Structure formats: structure tokens, C-alpha cells
N, CA and C of each residue as an Amber inpcrd file, in Angstrom:
protein
   264
 -80.5810000-170.2020000  11.9330000 -81.1100000-169.6570000  10.7090000
 -80.0190000-169.7160000   9.6580000 -80.4170000-170.0130000   8.4510000
 -79.4490000-169.9850000   7.3580000 -80.0820000-169.3500000   6.1300000
 -79.2430000-168.6970000   5.3630000 -79.6280000-168.1000000   4.0940000
 -78.7080000-168.6430000   3.0240000 -79.2340000-168.8390000   1.8300000
 -78.4090000-169.2470000   0.7000000 -78.8430000-168.4720000  -0.5350000
 -77.8950000-168.2200000  -1.3910000 -78.1910000-167.6230000  -2.6940000
 -78.3250000-168.7730000  -3.6720000 -79.4350000-168.7920000  -4.3880000
 -79.7310000-169.9250000  -5.2570000 -79.7390000-169.4940000  -6.7150000
 -78.9910000-170.2110000  -7.5170000 -78.9360000-169.9710000  -8.9580000
 -80.0240000-170.8100000  -9.6170000 -80.9950000-170.1490000 -10.1960000
 -82.0850000-170.8580000 -10.8680000 -82.0670000-170.6190000 -12.3780000
 -80.8880000-170.3010000 -12.8930000 -80.7810000-169.9770000 -14.3170000
 -81.1290000-171.1730000 -15.2030000 -80.8600000-172.3950000 -14.7420000
 -81.2090000-173.5630000 -15.5430000 -82.7150000-173.7170000 -15.6770000
 -83.4670000-173.1330000 -14.7460000 -84.9310000-173.1930000 -14.8090000
 -85.4960000-171.9860000 -15.5600000 -84.6200000-171.1450000 -16.0930000
 -85.0790000-170.0010000 -16.8680000 -85.1660000-168.7030000 -16.0880000
 -84.7970000-168.7070000 -14.7990000 -84.8100000-167.4870000 -14.0010000
 -83.4390000-166.8250000 -14.0740000 -83.3930000-165.5750000 -14.5020000
 -82.1160000-164.8690000 -14.5930000 -81.7170000-164.2550000 -13.2550000
 -82.6810000-163.8820000 -12.4440000 -82.3970000-163.1780000 -11.1970000
 -82.0210000-164.1400000 -10.0810000 -81.2800000-163.6300000  -9.1200000
 -80.8640000-164.3980000  -7.9480000 -82.0460000-164.5490000  -7.0000000
 -82.2000000-165.7190000  -6.4120000 -83.1920000-165.9790000  -5.3740000
 -82.4570000-166.2080000  -4.0690000 -83.0250000-165.7430000  -2.9700000
 -82.4770000-166.0040000  -1.6490000 -83.4210000-166.9720000  -0.9470000
 -82.9070000-168.1090000  -0.4940000 -83.7260000-169.0800000   0.2240000
 -83.3020000-169.0540000   1.6880000 -84.2580000-169.3080000   2.5740000
 -83.9490000-169.2730000   4.0050000 -84.5690000-170.4520000   4.7320000
 -83.9310000-170.8120000   5.8390000 -84.3950000-171.8640000   6.7340000
 -84.2410000-171.3560000   8.1550000 -85.2730000-171.5060000   8.9620000
 -85.2140000-171.0890000  10.3600000 -85.7960000-172.2070000  11.2180000
 -85.1300000-172.5190000  12.3230000 -85.6020000-173.5320000  13.2580000
 -85.9020000-172.8590000  14.5890000 -87.0930000-173.1190000  15.1240000
 -87.4810000-172.5590000  16.4170000 -86.8340000-173.3940000  17.5210000
 -85.8490000-172.8370000  18.1760000 -85.1480000-173.5340000  19.2460000
 -85.6480000-173.0990000  20.6310000 -86.7270000-172.3210000  20.6630000
 -87.3030000-171.9140000  21.9460000 -88.3140000-172.9660000  22.3970000
 -88.8740000-172.7560000  23.5720000 -89.8500000-173.7150000  24.1130000
 -91.2860000-173.2730000  23.8650000 -91.4780000-172.2260000  23.0630000
 -92.8340000-171.7430000  22.7880000 -93.0200000-171.4410000  21.3080000
 -94.2740000-171.4880000  20.8560000 -94.5990000-171.1450000  19.4700000
 -94.1330000-169.7130000  19.2200000 -93.4800000-169.4830000  18.0920000
 -92.8190000-168.1950000  17.8740000 -93.1100000-167.5940000  16.5070000
 -93.0080000-166.2770000  16.4690000 -92.9810000-165.4940000  15.2380000
 -91.5820000-164.9060000  15.1330000 -91.0290000-164.8870000  13.9460000
 -89.7060000-164.3000000  13.7420000 -89.7490000-163.3500000  12.5620000
 -89.0890000-162.2240000  12.7020000 -88.8900000-161.2980000  11.5850000
 -87.4080000-160.9850000  11.5120000 -86.9160000-160.8020000  10.3060000
 -85.5170000-160.4300000  10.1550000 -85.3400000-159.6390000   8.8830000
 -84.3160000-158.8000000   8.9110000 -83.9380000-158.0050000   7.7530000
 -82.6000000-158.5200000   7.2510000 -82.4560000-158.5370000   5.9480000
 -81.2060000-158.9930000   5.3520000 -80.8220000-158.0830000   4.2080000
 -79.5540000-158.1610000   3.8470000 -79.0640000-157.3790000   2.7110000
 -78.1280000-158.2340000   1.8770000 -78.1390000-157.9890000   0.5950000
 -77.2020000-158.6160000  -0.3320000 -76.0900000-157.6110000  -0.5960000
 -74.8570000-158.0610000  -0.4230000 -73.6910000-157.1900000  -0.5390000
 -72.8100000-157.6920000  -1.6750000 -72.4290000-156.7840000  -2.5540000
 -71.5730000-157.1390000  -3.6810000 -70.1320000-157.3420000  -3.2690000
 -69.3110000-157.8520000  -4.1870000 -67.9000000-158.1130000  -3.8910000
 -67.1330000-156.8640000  -3.4460000 -67.6270000-155.6900000  -3.8530000
 -66.9580000-154.4350000  -3.4810000 -67.4620000-153.8680000  -2.1530000
 -68.3660000-154.5940000  -1.4560000 -68.8930000-154.1340000  -0.1670000
 -70.1310000-153.2670000  -0.2630000 -70.6020000-153.0100000  -1.4650000
 -71.7750000-152.1600000  -1.6640000 -73.0640000-152.9700000  -1.4750000
 -74.0190000-152.4010000  -0.7190000 -75.3170000-153.0650000  -0.5630000
 -76.0940000-152.9360000  -1.8650000 -76.5250000-154.0750000  -2.3820000
 -77.2070000-154.1190000  -3.6640000 -78.7090000-154.3410000  -3.5320000
 -79.1320000-154.9220000  -2.4150000 -80.5400000-155.2890000  -2.2580000
 -80.7910000-155.5270000  -0.7820000 -82.0070000-155.2690000  -0.3290000
 -82.3700000-155.6190000   1.0460000 -83.8470000-155.9620000   1.1010000
 -84.2280000-156.7310000   2.1430000 -85.6090000-157.1570000   2.2820000
 -85.8680000-157.5610000   3.7280000 -87.1400000-157.7640000   4.0430000
 -87.5770000-158.2160000   5.3580000 -88.3580000-159.5090000   5.1840000
 -88.1340000-160.4620000   6.0700000 -88.8120000-161.7550000   6.0170000
 -89.6020000-161.9770000   7.3010000 -90.5830000-162.8580000   7.2280000
 -91.4440000-163.1510000   8.3620000 -91.7880000-164.6390000   8.3540000
 -91.6690000-165.2590000   9.5300000 -92.1170000-166.6440000   9.7170000
 -93.0160000-166.6300000  10.9490000 -94.2590000-167.0880000  10.8010000
 -95.2200000-167.0100000  11.9050000 -95.6290000-168.3970000  12.3910000
 -95.9800000-168.4470000  13.6750000 -96.5390000-169.6560000  14.3000000
 -95.6630000-170.8900000  14.1340000 -94.3470000-170.7350000  14.2980000
 -93.4260000-171.8600000  14.1840000 -93.3690000-172.5530000  15.5510000
 -93.7270000-173.8120000  15.5820000 -93.7680000-174.5890000  16.8180000
 -92.3530000-174.8730000  17.3350000 -92.2010000-175.1200000  18.6540000
 -90.8840000-175.4760000  19.1930000 -90.2950000-176.6770000  18.4550000
 -89.0430000-176.5620000  18.0280000 -88.3670000-177.6290000  17.3000000
 -88.7060000-177.6930000  15.8200000 -89.6940000-176.9440000  15.3800000
 -90.1260000-176.9830000  13.9850000 -89.2190000-176.1080000  13.1200000
 -89.0610000-176.5080000  11.8620000 -88.2820000-175.7480000  10.9020000
 -89.2070000-175.1740000   9.8390000 -89.0030000-173.9100000   9.5050000
 -89.7610000-173.2450000   8.4360000 -88.7760000-172.8250000   7.3470000
 -89.2360000-172.8610000   6.1040000 -88.4000000-172.4590000   4.9740000
 -89.1450000-171.4540000   4.1240000 -88.4190000-170.7310000   3.3090000
 -89.0290000-169.7690000   2.3970000 -88.0150000-169.2980000   1.3790000
 -88.4710000-168.4320000   0.5090000 -87.5990000-167.9150000  -0.5390000
 -88.0520000-166.5340000  -0.9470000 -87.0920000-165.7630000  -1.4320000
 -87.3570000-164.4050000  -1.8870000 -86.6730000-164.1770000  -3.2260000
 -87.4360000-163.8610000  -4.2480000 -86.7990000-163.4850000  -5.5090000
 -86.2190000-162.0780000  -5.3680000 -85.1660000-161.7860000  -6.1050000
 -84.5870000-160.4440000  -6.1150000 -84.5410000-159.9530000  -7.5590000
 -84.0950000-158.7330000  -7.7250000 -83.8870000-158.1770000  -9.0610000
 -82.4180000-158.2520000  -9.4550000 -81.6070000-158.9170000  -8.6340000
 -80.1640000-158.9870000  -8.8650000 -79.8010000-160.0200000  -9.9130000
 -78.8290000-159.6730000 -10.7110000 -78.2560000-160.5960000 -11.6760000
 -76.7580000-160.7550000 -11.4130000 -76.2550000-160.0780000 -10.4060000
 -74.8360000-160.0310000 -10.0720000 -74.3910000-161.3080000  -9.3750000
 -73.3060000-161.8860000  -9.8130000 -72.7660000-163.0400000  -9.1060000
 -71.7790000-162.5490000  -8.0430000 -71.4600000-163.3970000  -7.1040000
 -70.4860000-163.0410000  -6.0870000 -71.0470000-162.2460000  -4.9190000
 -72.3740000-162.1840000  -4.7820000 -72.9430000-161.4480000  -3.6480000
 -72.9970000-162.3450000  -2.4180000 -72.9760000-161.7160000  -1.2550000
 -73.1620000-162.4200000   0.0070000 -74.4040000-161.8620000   0.6860000
 -74.9710000-162.6380000   1.6130000 -76.1640000-162.2190000   2.3340000
 -75.7980000-162.0160000   3.8040000 -76.1690000-160.8590000   4.3410000
 -75.9470000-160.5490000   5.7530000 -77.2880000-160.3000000   6.4200000
 -77.4700000-160.8300000   7.6270000 -78.6590000-160.5260000   8.4250000
 -78.3500000-159.2700000   9.2170000 -79.1820000-158.2380000   9.0660000
 -78.9160000-156.9610000   9.7200000 -79.7670000-156.7470000  10.9680000
 -80.8610000-157.4940000  11.0960000 -81.6950000-157.3970000  12.2950000
 -82.5210000-158.6730000  12.4200000 -82.7570000-159.1170000  13.6660000
 -83.5510000-160.3110000  13.9050000 -84.3870000-160.1080000  15.1590000
 -85.6590000-160.5420000  15.1160000 -86.5250000-160.4370000  16.2830000
 -87.4000000-161.6740000  16.3610000 -87.4470000-162.2990000  17.5450000
 -88.3360000-163.4340000  17.7900000 -89.3090000-163.0390000  18.8780000
 -90.5770000-163.3480000  18.6720000 -91.5800000-163.0680000  19.6860000
 -92.4960000-164.2690000  19.8410000 -93.1410000-164.3470000  21.0040000
 -94.0730000-165.4290000  21.2710000 -95.3000000-165.2860000  20.3750000
 -95.7140000-166.3870000  19.7650000 -96.9210000-166.3930000  18.9390000
 -98.1080000-166.7880000  19.8210000 -99.2180000-166.1520000  19.6590000
-100.3980000-166.4410000  20.5040000-101.3310000-167.3790000  19.8470000
């Protein structure tokens, strides 16, 4: 799984967007949920959210994005919880 902070200011968006990519490396169709937080340069949590990817086939990659209300540069993204379960 990877997360990136994306600057979309050239497209007219002032706020930071978080984009994510997850690859199902298990042998079964899976659902994944995870929580993440954006942390400022001073270590303070500035934003947090929960993401969900459903019915991802083995070997398949899913992508997504989350807009935030942040305008602060220099933030990092940390995953605080992750859960994968079998999709039916």
C-alpha cells in the first residue's frame, strides 16, 4: 500500500489531496479498510480519515483519493490501522 500527498494547486485546488494505491497480495478476493492521519512538521495530527477498498481480486491493484481541508505544506501521512478481510 502506498499513500502520496498530491499538490493540485495548478488545477485550481488549494487543499491537499491524499491519493492511495493498494495491491491485493493474498490468494482470495479481499476487502481492506485503513485509517490514516496527516501529521504536520511539528508532529501534530492535522487530519485523519478512513478508507475502504472492496472486492479487490488477487493480484489486482485499486486506487483512490481523498480531498482534505488542509492547506499546510510539509505534512506526512501515517497509516494508523489496517484490516484485510475475505470478500464474499
